[in-house]
């Protein structure tokens, strides 16, 4: 393209101009184009329209548009009859429609989303004679902003690791830069502070505190000072601030840089020491300090009250004046423990007052250290425990009486146990007698052996405390039958074991003289065997279903790759060439639509397990924190968002970008489930799983990465289907149904699994189990599209049979600074090499027409011309069953990925990029 804005010709009136237009001119239009009469009958269309329709349609038939053989759908997948299409609306209203999204179903069942523009064709009198419609396939949007976020996050991370907060202000008192730590202190996001004035961010009172210092720094003075500022969120904080002026090229002060250190805690420590001295003096306990030789150096008023000595009478004297003579050997032992750095807590002994009376005390003694950490003495707290000792004596007396009573009761229990019948003792069935109030009056030992409770414990519990809550209805009904005179009642329910597990029991019950006689047989094993068989059958059916769906969706997604490559490549080229604002906006719209197409393909391939993953060993803690702002940006302000992924979380080997996409999908799902607000929590924990813990029977060390919300929940009958592609519980226009399918595909292909639990009205929890990795965490390797520009005029031989894809590849390589030779087959490529033309690298598609495909070409070139590096590209992710022998670039690709792989092939031993 020349970059010049094309001249727009006037739209001719009437439909005749299109009827007479040469077919070659129509076919040269890169978008689909068709013309219809006012009745909806097609009169002209071009080759691109046939490609997008998947068929050629008859001309002149007004019923063709209305018939069921040509199906259209809205963007959300709902059927779209012709009467509701943009074409029909334009024919009725006479007004053009731009940018309408419509899905066309081709004869093979595949669906093509298109962007449609429709204009009316009017006669000279203004009557609508027909309509002209242009339409083109939607493409994907590039996600360049991820690299920008990563770069900003890395710089922010470096700044955040310093103890100082950094701020840069302009002369007009507006913020130019603030660190994350400063934003947290102010209580708002960094983006909300930048551009604001100081007064707007911290309030007029805080600004007035800083004003004198700001005036001085704007006069060119550098200074440091302490001050206290009351922040709107953090509250009063004491800061040490350093101002340094910034000057422009002319030497004039145009702003300043400030570093701030929060010294609130240091200031509080000084106050705390002062308060501590006051607390010591006002304490109700005697607080005494002494040297390591036992010489008293401090004595509070409580010590004077407790021991009877004034401070001036004991300071400088040995602590032994407070110890009875027979206990003097205690003090050396206490001091020896203090010298070793040990403490004594609640050491009970006897001490004596000045008048010679003795009393019990509880001592807590701790080492006292100097500023260098050396132990220089001891601090002792003494408390009179006379009243407590008296209470303990009374308690011991009562406990003795209770023990005597307990022994008598035990003897009674033993006597009654000996009276039981031998059959009662040896029976494996649960035999017992209960009343209609729900309490058991007697039972045989089988109860304790099976349920873990003692007989007394069972007698003390109501039957509802043992019985499973779900079994209450039919169990109560059985008891009512006995009360109504039914002679024998049989039923099954679950009783709780003491360890919290449940036991299935089959009961036979009868009534006599107002009591219920029961016999219960343990049937848990039979129940579990039946349940295990049913679960295995359901799981096998589910896995077969998911595999079939995965193969279908993967096949559909693969067909998009070449189309996406063409549109994405041209969009990248156009963006750099266009200067007109309207044209730039059009390319940006293409890129936005392209992103949706790319994500759709990517999610389909992730679910079908055909998307090549790029697994690396990562720290989940670092990865989740790094995209916190991205995740937070997708939710509403009325949703509380928290992340708890400890630094001790085990490393995992997973495709980092796919994991980030999975988290975004889960957060968006959680957000949509809470339109009125709620909580989203991301957590992780290390778990050692057994084969029974997760549905796929995985066992070993795993990391459980969970996202829980407090949203509306998912009905139990829909839970098995939520990972199916295109299945969604959201309303129209609120989801593609691919989010959880992508999460499921990532977990399965990473060697893990997904568990989903939900309760209506209480929320949903999705847990991804990922295997623990013992390998070291991979170092990050950021790159951008400008790092791999060709350093010299290297020539690349491009082999691609698709003309549009070939043109895209050539364009991108030339933008990177390479010369290109383009051919369509392997035989043509071999002819170029045989001709002696200089070729520094071969970039070839795998699927080529003729005798050799791209892989065979690469092997033949390697045999004949071993020095020429080769890079393969393919849109079919199953092209290689194992690790490829040549570098492979998957379609569609970005110019940065193309540049990196070409550079690595040309410079295999280089560690950096050529600029």
Short mmCIF file of C-alpha atoms in Angstrom, two decimals, residues 194-631:
data_model
loop_
_atom_site.label_atom_id
_atom_site.label_comp_id
_atom_site.label_asym_id
_atom_site.label_seq_id
_atom_site.Cartn_x
_atom_site.Cartn_y
_atom_site.Cartn_z
CA UNK A 194 -0.87 10.20 38.53
CA UNK A 195 -1.88 13.59 37.19
CA UNK A 196 -3.55 14.68 40.44
CA UNK A 197 -2.30 17.49 42.63
CA UNK A 198 -0.76 16.80 46.01
CA UNK A 199 -3.75 18.37 47.77
CA UNK A 200 -6.17 16.17 45.81
CA UNK A 201 -4.29 13.02 46.85
CA UNK A 202 -3.54 13.64 50.53
CA UNK A 203 -5.92 16.49 51.40
CA UNK A 204 -5.44 20.18 52.11
CA UNK A 205 -4.20 19.57 55.66
CA UNK A 206 -1.41 17.26 54.50
CA UNK A 207 -0.50 19.62 51.66
CA UNK A 208 -0.27 22.59 54.04
CA UNK A 209 2.15 20.56 56.18
CA UNK A 210 4.41 20.08 53.15
CA UNK A 211 3.96 23.55 51.62
CA UNK A 212 6.95 25.30 53.32
CA UNK A 213 9.31 22.51 52.24
CA UNK A 214 7.89 22.48 48.70
CA UNK A 215 8.50 26.22 48.39
CA UNK A 216 12.12 25.71 49.42
CA UNK A 217 12.80 22.85 46.99
CA UNK A 218 11.25 24.87 44.14
CA UNK A 219 13.84 27.53 44.98
CA UNK A 220 16.48 24.87 44.29
CA UNK A 221 17.23 23.76 47.86
CA UNK A 222 17.77 20.11 48.77
CA UNK A 223 16.49 19.20 52.23
CA UNK A 224 15.45 16.47 54.64
CA UNK A 225 12.81 16.74 57.35
CA UNK A 226 10.39 14.77 59.53
CA UNK A 227 6.68 15.46 59.67
CA UNK A 228 3.36 13.78 60.44
CA UNK A 229 0.61 13.55 57.80
CA UNK A 230 -2.92 12.24 58.31
CA UNK A 231 -3.63 10.14 55.20
CA UNK A 232 -7.28 9.49 54.21
CA UNK A 233 -6.91 5.69 54.46
CA UNK A 234 -3.70 4.88 56.36
CA UNK A 235 -4.38 7.53 59.00
CA UNK A 236 -1.65 9.51 60.81
CA UNK A 237 1.86 8.45 59.74
CA UNK A 238 5.19 9.99 60.69
CA UNK A 239 7.54 10.31 57.70
CA UNK A 240 11.19 11.11 57.08
CA UNK A 241 11.23 12.96 53.72
CA UNK A 242 14.11 13.97 51.43
CA UNK A 243 13.49 16.50 48.63
CA UNK A 244 15.84 16.91 45.65
CA UNK A 245 15.09 19.55 42.95
CA UNK A 246 14.90 18.65 39.22
CA UNK A 247 15.95 21.17 36.58
CA UNK A 248 15.22 21.48 32.88
CA UNK A 249 17.78 21.97 30.10
CA UNK A 250 17.97 25.66 30.94
CA UNK A 251 18.79 24.94 34.57
CA UNK A 252 15.39 26.06 35.85
CA UNK A 253 13.71 24.03 38.59
CA UNK A 254 10.72 22.33 36.99
CA UNK A 255 9.91 19.84 39.73
CA UNK A 256 11.41 17.61 42.40
CA UNK A 257 11.97 14.00 43.44
CA UNK A 258 10.98 12.93 46.93
CA UNK A 259 11.95 9.81 48.86
CA UNK A 260 9.78 9.03 51.88
CA UNK A 261 10.46 6.60 54.72
CA UNK A 262 7.68 5.67 57.13
CA UNK A 263 9.19 6.06 60.62
CA UNK A 264 5.89 5.75 62.45
CA UNK A 265 6.93 2.53 64.13
CA UNK A 266 10.31 3.95 65.25
CA UNK A 267 8.53 6.94 66.75
CA UNK A 268 6.08 4.66 68.43
CA UNK A 269 8.95 2.58 69.81
CA UNK A 270 10.30 5.65 71.62
CA UNK A 271 6.85 6.33 73.00
CA UNK A 272 6.52 2.66 73.90
CA UNK A 273 9.70 2.76 75.97
CA UNK A 274 8.39 5.75 77.84
CA UNK A 275 5.05 4.06 78.35
CA UNK A 276 6.80 0.85 79.45
CA UNK A 277 8.55 2.70 82.26
CA UNK A 278 5.18 4.08 83.35
CA UNK A 279 3.58 0.60 83.14
CA UNK A 280 6.36 -0.95 85.20
CA UNK A 281 5.86 1.62 87.92
CA UNK A 282 2.07 1.31 87.92
CA UNK A 283 1.94 -2.50 87.59
CA UNK A 284 0.17 -4.49 90.29
CA UNK A 285 2.93 -7.14 90.11
CA UNK A 286 6.33 -6.70 91.70
CA UNK A 287 8.84 -6.00 88.90
CA UNK A 288 12.51 -6.25 89.86
CA UNK A 289 15.68 -6.18 87.76
CA UNK A 290 19.06 -7.49 88.87
CA UNK A 291 22.60 -8.07 87.60
CA UNK A 292 23.99 -11.46 86.70
CA UNK A 293 25.51 -11.49 90.19
CA UNK A 294 22.05 -11.15 91.76
CA UNK A 295 22.39 -7.47 92.78
CA UNK A 296 19.09 -5.54 92.69
CA UNK A 297 19.19 -2.53 90.29
CA UNK A 298 15.48 -1.55 90.01
CA UNK A 299 12.41 -1.89 92.26
CA UNK A 300 8.87 -0.72 91.53
CA UNK A 301 6.19 0.39 93.99
CA UNK A 302 4.37 -2.97 93.77
CA UNK A 303 7.58 -4.70 94.95
CA UNK A 304 7.68 -2.30 97.90
CA UNK A 305 4.06 -3.22 98.78
CA UNK A 306 4.66 -6.96 98.37
CA UNK A 307 7.97 -7.33 100.23
CA UNK A 308 7.82 -4.33 102.61
CA UNK A 309 11.18 -2.80 101.54
CA UNK A 310 11.49 0.71 100.12
CA UNK A 311 13.56 1.03 96.92
CA UNK A 312 16.46 2.77 98.65
CA UNK A 313 16.63 -0.11 101.16
CA UNK A 314 17.22 -2.86 98.57
CA UNK A 315 18.81 -1.33 95.44
CA UNK A 316 22.45 -2.39 95.41
CA UNK A 317 21.84 -5.35 97.72
CA UNK A 318 21.68 -9.07 96.92
CA UNK A 319 18.36 -10.57 95.89
CA UNK A 320 18.87 -13.24 98.57
CA UNK A 321 17.40 -10.92 101.22
CA UNK A 322 14.00 -11.95 99.76
CA UNK A 323 14.75 -15.71 99.80
CA UNK A 324 14.41 -17.99 102.86
CA UNK A 325 17.77 -19.37 103.95
CA UNK A 326 16.93 -22.98 103.04
CA UNK A 327 16.12 -21.90 99.45
CA UNK A 328 19.27 -19.83 98.79
CA UNK A 329 20.55 -22.51 96.37
CA UNK A 330 17.70 -21.61 93.96
CA UNK A 331 19.21 -18.27 92.96
CA UNK A 332 22.50 -19.56 91.41
CA UNK A 333 20.51 -22.05 89.34
CA UNK A 334 18.15 -19.33 88.12
CA UNK A 335 21.03 -17.00 87.20
CA UNK A 336 22.84 -19.81 85.36
CA UNK A 337 19.77 -20.36 83.15
CA UNK A 338 19.57 -16.62 82.51
CA UNK A 339 23.23 -16.58 81.38
CA UNK A 340 22.35 -19.29 78.84
CA UNK A 341 19.57 -17.06 77.46
CA UNK A 342 16.73 -19.13 78.92
CA UNK A 343 13.59 -17.79 80.61
CA UNK A 344 11.52 -19.06 83.51
CA UNK A 345 7.74 -18.87 83.27
CA UNK A 346 5.46 -19.16 86.29
CA UNK A 347 8.10 -20.72 88.54
CA UNK A 348 6.40 -21.28 91.88
CA UNK A 349 8.40 -21.01 95.13
CA UNK A 350 8.44 -19.30 98.58
CA UNK A 351 9.70 -15.80 99.37
CA UNK A 352 9.83 -13.75 102.59
CA UNK A 353 8.90 -10.18 103.48
CA UNK A 354 10.86 -7.65 105.51
CA UNK A 355 8.90 -8.70 108.62
CA UNK A 356 9.99 -12.35 108.10
CA UNK A 357 6.58 -13.69 106.98
CA UNK A 358 6.60 -16.13 104.10
CA UNK A 359 4.17 -16.48 101.19
CA UNK A 360 3.94 -18.40 97.89
CA UNK A 361 4.89 -16.54 94.69
CA UNK A 362 4.90 -17.20 90.97
CA UNK A 363 8.09 -15.91 89.29
CA UNK A 364 8.65 -15.11 85.61
CA UNK A 365 12.32 -14.32 84.92
CA UNK A 366 13.73 -13.19 81.54
CA UNK A 367 17.23 -12.18 80.34
CA UNK A 368 17.99 -8.46 79.86
CA UNK A 369 20.22 -7.66 76.87
CA UNK A 370 22.22 -4.55 75.96
CA UNK A 371 22.17 -2.86 72.57
CA UNK A 372 24.62 -5.44 71.20
CA UNK A 373 22.54 -8.40 72.29
CA UNK A 374 24.74 -9.41 75.21
CA UNK A 375 22.95 -10.62 78.37
CA UNK A 376 23.69 -8.17 81.17
CA UNK A 377 21.06 -8.99 83.77
CA UNK A 378 17.58 -10.35 84.50
CA UNK A 379 14.06 -8.97 84.84
CA UNK A 380 11.74 -10.65 87.32
CA UNK A 381 7.98 -10.41 87.86
CA UNK A 382 6.76 -11.72 91.24
CA UNK A 383 3.09 -12.36 91.96
CA UNK A 384 1.52 -13.34 95.31
CA UNK A 385 -0.42 -16.60 94.72
CA UNK A 386 -1.65 -17.17 98.28
CA UNK A 387 -5.34 -16.94 97.27
CA UNK A 388 -4.84 -19.25 94.29
CA UNK A 389 -3.12 -21.88 96.44
CA UNK A 390 -6.03 -21.87 98.84
CA UNK A 391 -8.46 -22.32 95.92
CA UNK A 392 -6.37 -25.20 94.55
CA UNK A 393 -6.47 -26.93 97.91
CA UNK A 394 -10.29 -26.70 97.96
CA UNK A 395 -10.43 -27.96 94.34
CA UNK A 396 -8.25 -30.99 95.21
CA UNK A 397 -10.66 -31.86 98.03
CA UNK A 398 -13.69 -31.75 95.71
CA UNK A 399 -11.89 -33.73 93.00
CA UNK A 400 -11.11 -36.45 95.54
CA UNK A 401 -14.78 -36.78 96.38
CA UNK A 402 -15.69 -36.91 92.67
CA UNK A 403 -13.11 -39.64 92.05
CA UNK A 404 -14.60 -41.71 94.85
CA UNK A 405 -18.08 -41.29 93.36
CA UNK A 406 -16.74 -42.15 89.89
CA UNK A 407 -15.19 -45.35 91.19
CA UNK A 408 -18.53 -46.41 92.63
CA UNK A 409 -20.25 -45.73 89.31
CA UNK A 410 -17.65 -47.76 87.45
CA UNK A 411 -18.25 -50.67 89.77
CA UNK A 412 -21.97 -50.45 89.02
CA UNK A 413 -21.35 -50.43 85.26
CA UNK A 414 -19.05 -53.45 85.58
CA UNK A 415 -21.67 -55.32 87.60
CA UNK A 416 -24.38 -54.70 85.00
CA UNK A 417 -22.05 -55.68 82.15
CA UNK A 418 -21.38 -59.09 83.74
CA UNK A 419 -25.13 -59.75 83.76
CA UNK A 420 -25.45 -59.58 80.02
CA UNK A 421 -26.16 -62.67 78.06
CA UNK A 422 -23.24 -64.31 76.18
CA UNK A 423 -25.08 -63.98 72.87
CA UNK A 424 -25.54 -60.28 73.60
CA UNK A 425 -21.76 -59.92 74.01
CA UNK A 426 -20.55 -61.90 71.01
CA UNK A 427 -23.10 -60.81 68.39
CA UNK A 428 -21.66 -58.88 65.42
CA UNK A 429 -25.07 -57.24 64.85
CA UNK A 430 -26.05 -54.12 66.78
CA UNK A 431 -28.61 -55.18 69.39
CA UNK A 432 -30.29 -52.61 71.59
CA UNK A 433 -33.34 -51.19 73.31
CA UNK A 434 -34.56 -47.62 72.71
CA UNK A 435 -37.52 -45.49 73.71
CA UNK A 436 -39.82 -43.47 71.46
CA UNK A 437 -38.14 -40.26 72.68
CA UNK A 438 -35.10 -41.18 70.58
CA UNK A 439 -32.63 -42.40 73.26
CA UNK A 440 -30.96 -45.81 73.55
CA UNK A 441 -31.39 -47.48 76.92
CA UNK A 442 -29.11 -50.49 76.48
CA UNK A 443 -26.91 -51.99 73.75
CA UNK A 444 -24.43 -54.79 73.13
CA UNK A 445 -20.63 -54.33 72.65
CA UNK A 446 -21.00 -54.46 68.85
CA UNK A 447 -22.10 -50.80 68.94
CA UNK A 448 -18.77 -49.66 70.35
CA UNK A 449 -16.77 -51.94 68.07
CA UNK A 450 -18.54 -50.66 64.96
CA UNK A 451 -19.14 -46.97 65.79
CA UNK A 452 -16.24 -46.17 68.13
CA UNK A 453 -18.44 -44.59 70.80
CA UNK A 454 -18.62 -45.94 74.34
CA UNK A 455 -21.95 -47.20 75.63
CA UNK A 456 -22.30 -44.19 77.95
CA UNK A 457 -21.62 -41.80 75.09
CA UNK A 458 -24.29 -43.39 72.92
CA UNK A 459 -26.81 -43.36 75.76
CA UNK A 460 -26.17 -39.66 76.31
CA UNK A 461 -26.84 -38.80 72.66
CA UNK A 462 -30.18 -38.43 70.92
CA UNK A 463 -30.53 -40.67 67.88
CA UNK A 464 -30.46 -37.56 65.66
CA UNK A 465 -26.88 -36.92 66.81
CA UNK A 466 -25.83 -40.32 65.43
CA UNK A 467 -28.07 -40.54 62.37
CA UNK A 468 -27.18 -38.89 59.05
CA UNK A 469 -29.35 -35.76 58.50
CA UNK A 470 -30.42 -36.95 55.04
CA UNK A 471 -31.89 -40.14 56.53
CA UNK A 472 -34.15 -38.36 59.03
CA UNK A 473 -37.37 -38.50 57.00
CA UNK A 474 -37.73 -42.22 56.34
CA UNK A 475 -36.22 -43.12 59.75
CA UNK A 476 -38.85 -41.07 61.60
CA UNK A 477 -41.52 -42.60 59.37
CA UNK A 478 -40.41 -46.08 60.42
CA UNK A 479 -40.66 -45.20 64.10
CA UNK A 480 -44.15 -43.81 63.53
CA UNK A 481 -45.16 -47.12 61.94
CA UNK A 482 -44.14 -48.96 65.11
CA UNK A 483 -46.13 -46.50 67.22
CA UNK A 484 -49.17 -47.14 65.00
CA UNK A 485 -48.97 -50.89 65.65
CA UNK A 486 -46.99 -52.24 62.69
CA UNK A 487 -45.36 -55.37 64.18
CA UNK A 488 -42.02 -55.28 62.34
CA UNK A 489 -40.36 -52.44 60.44
CA UNK A 490 -37.24 -52.70 58.28
CA UNK A 491 -35.21 -49.80 56.93
CA UNK A 492 -31.66 -48.59 56.15
CA UNK A 493 -29.85 -45.46 57.33
CA UNK A 494 -26.36 -44.18 58.25
CA UNK A 495 -24.89 -43.78 61.74
CA UNK A 496 -21.87 -41.59 62.52
CA UNK A 497 -18.61 -43.16 63.68
CA UNK A 498 -16.69 -41.32 66.38
CA UNK A 499 -14.00 -40.37 63.81
CA UNK A 500 -16.69 -38.58 61.74
CA UNK A 501 -17.14 -41.24 59.05
CA UNK A 502 -20.49 -42.96 58.38
CA UNK A 503 -21.65 -46.60 58.60
CA UNK A 504 -24.60 -47.99 56.63
CA UNK A 505 -26.94 -50.16 58.77
CA UNK A 506 -29.93 -52.34 57.88
CA UNK A 507 -32.38 -52.30 60.81
CA UNK A 508 -35.10 -54.70 61.91
CA UNK A 509 -37.31 -53.14 64.64
CA UNK A 510 -40.23 -54.24 66.78
CA UNK A 511 -42.15 -52.65 69.67
CA UNK A 512 -43.08 -54.09 73.06
CA UNK A 513 -44.46 -52.31 76.14
CA UNK A 514 -43.57 -48.87 74.85
CA UNK A 515 -39.95 -49.78 74.01
CA UNK A 516 -38.29 -50.36 70.63
CA UNK A 517 -36.12 -53.45 70.20
CA UNK A 518 -33.62 -53.10 67.35
CA UNK A 519 -31.16 -55.32 65.46
CA UNK A 520 -28.81 -53.60 63.02
CA UNK A 521 -26.65 -55.32 60.39
CA UNK A 522 -23.57 -53.52 59.02
CA UNK A 523 -23.94 -53.13 55.21
CA UNK A 524 -21.38 -50.37 54.43
CA UNK A 525 -19.17 -52.68 52.34
CA UNK A 526 -22.09 -53.69 50.12
CA UNK A 527 -23.16 -50.04 49.71
CA UNK A 528 -19.64 -48.86 48.88
CA UNK A 529 -19.13 -51.63 46.32
CA UNK A 530 -22.34 -50.69 44.53
CA UNK A 531 -21.52 -46.98 44.66
CA UNK A 532 -17.96 -47.57 43.40
CA UNK A 533 -19.25 -49.55 40.43
CA UNK A 534 -21.79 -46.85 39.56
CA UNK A 535 -19.15 -44.10 39.91
CA UNK A 536 -16.70 -45.97 37.67
CA UNK A 537 -19.36 -46.38 35.01
CA UNK A 538 -20.30 -42.68 35.14
CA UNK A 539 -16.64 -41.61 35.08
CA UNK A 540 -15.82 -43.81 32.06
CA UNK A 541 -18.82 -42.43 30.16
CA UNK A 542 -17.86 -38.85 31.05
CA UNK A 543 -14.24 -39.30 29.93
CA UNK A 544 -15.35 -40.82 26.62
CA UNK A 545 -17.75 -37.94 26.08
CA UNK A 546 -15.11 -35.30 26.88
CA UNK A 547 -12.58 -36.98 24.58
CA UNK A 548 -15.07 -37.02 21.69
CA UNK A 549 -15.98 -33.37 22.26
CA UNK A 550 -12.28 -32.50 22.47
CA UNK A 551 -11.50 -34.12 19.12
CA UNK A 552 -14.44 -32.33 17.47
CA UNK A 553 -13.59 -28.87 18.83
CA UNK A 554 -9.89 -29.32 18.09
CA UNK A 555 -10.62 -30.14 14.46
CA UNK A 556 -12.82 -27.05 14.08
CA UNK A 557 -10.23 -24.78 15.70
CA UNK A 558 -7.38 -25.98 13.46
CA UNK A 559 -9.18 -24.75 10.33
CA UNK A 560 -9.07 -21.17 11.61
CA UNK A 561 -5.27 -20.97 11.80
CA UNK A 562 -4.47 -20.10 8.17
CA UNK A 563 -7.33 -17.55 8.02
CA UNK A 564 -6.18 -15.95 11.24
CA UNK A 565 -2.58 -15.86 9.96
CA UNK A 566 -3.60 -13.86 6.88
CA UNK A 567 -5.70 -11.32 8.74
CA UNK A 568 -3.29 -10.99 11.68
CA UNK A 569 -0.25 -10.54 9.43
CA UNK A 570 -1.88 -7.89 7.26
CA UNK A 571 -3.15 -6.06 10.32
CA UNK A 572 0.41 -5.92 11.73
CA UNK A 573 1.69 -4.52 8.42
CA UNK A 574 -1.16 -2.05 7.94
CA UNK A 575 -0.82 -0.63 11.43
CA UNK A 576 2.72 0.57 10.67
CA UNK A 577 1.81 2.07 7.29
CA UNK A 578 -1.45 3.93 7.81
CA UNK A 579 -1.51 7.56 8.85
CA UNK A 580 -5.17 8.48 8.44
CA UNK A 581 -7.00 8.39 11.78
CA UNK A 582 -10.02 6.66 10.30
CA UNK A 583 -7.84 3.96 8.70
CA UNK A 584 -5.92 3.44 11.93
CA UNK A 585 -9.20 3.01 13.83
CA UNK A 586 -10.32 0.45 11.24
CA UNK A 587 -7.12 -1.58 11.74
CA UNK A 588 -7.56 -1.34 15.50
CA UNK A 589 -11.10 -2.69 15.11
CA UNK A 590 -9.68 -5.58 13.07
CA UNK A 591 -7.15 -6.27 15.82
CA UNK A 592 -9.86 -6.19 18.51
CA UNK A 593 -11.97 -8.67 16.58
CA UNK A 594 -8.84 -10.73 15.83
CA UNK A 595 -8.14 -11.17 19.52
CA UNK A 596 -11.56 -12.69 20.08
CA UNK A 597 -10.92 -15.09 17.22
CA UNK A 598 -7.45 -15.96 18.53
CA UNK A 599 -8.75 -16.55 22.05
CA UNK A 600 -11.60 -18.67 20.67
CA UNK A 601 -9.15 -20.84 18.69
CA UNK A 602 -6.76 -20.99 21.60
CA UNK A 603 -9.45 -22.09 24.03
CA UNK A 604 -10.80 -24.71 21.63
CA UNK A 605 -7.30 -26.12 21.09
CA UNK A 606 -6.59 -26.03 24.84
CA UNK A 607 -9.75 -28.06 25.52
CA UNK A 608 -9.04 -30.55 22.72
CA UNK A 609 -5.46 -30.96 23.98
CA UNK A 610 -3.98 -30.13 20.57
CA UNK A 611 -2.69 -26.65 21.41
CA UNK A 612 1.09 -26.97 21.83
CA UNK A 613 1.94 -25.95 25.36
CA UNK A 614 5.15 -24.24 26.42
CA UNK A 615 5.53 -25.57 29.94
CA UNK A 616 8.09 -24.03 32.26
CA UNK A 617 8.75 -24.46 35.96
CA UNK A 618 7.21 -21.45 37.70
CA UNK A 619 6.44 -20.13 41.16
CA UNK A 620 2.67 -19.90 41.55
CA UNK A 621 3.09 -17.22 44.22
CA UNK A 622 5.07 -14.97 41.86
CA UNK A 623 2.86 -15.73 38.83
CA UNK A 624 -0.47 -15.00 40.55
CA UNK A 625 0.81 -11.83 42.24
CA UNK A 626 2.24 -10.61 38.90
CA UNK A 627 -1.21 -10.63 37.26
CA UNK A 628 -3.10 -9.41 40.34
CA UNK A 629 -3.82 -6.03 38.73
CA UNK A 630 -5.00 -7.72 35.52
CA UNK A 631 -7.38 -9.93 37.50
#
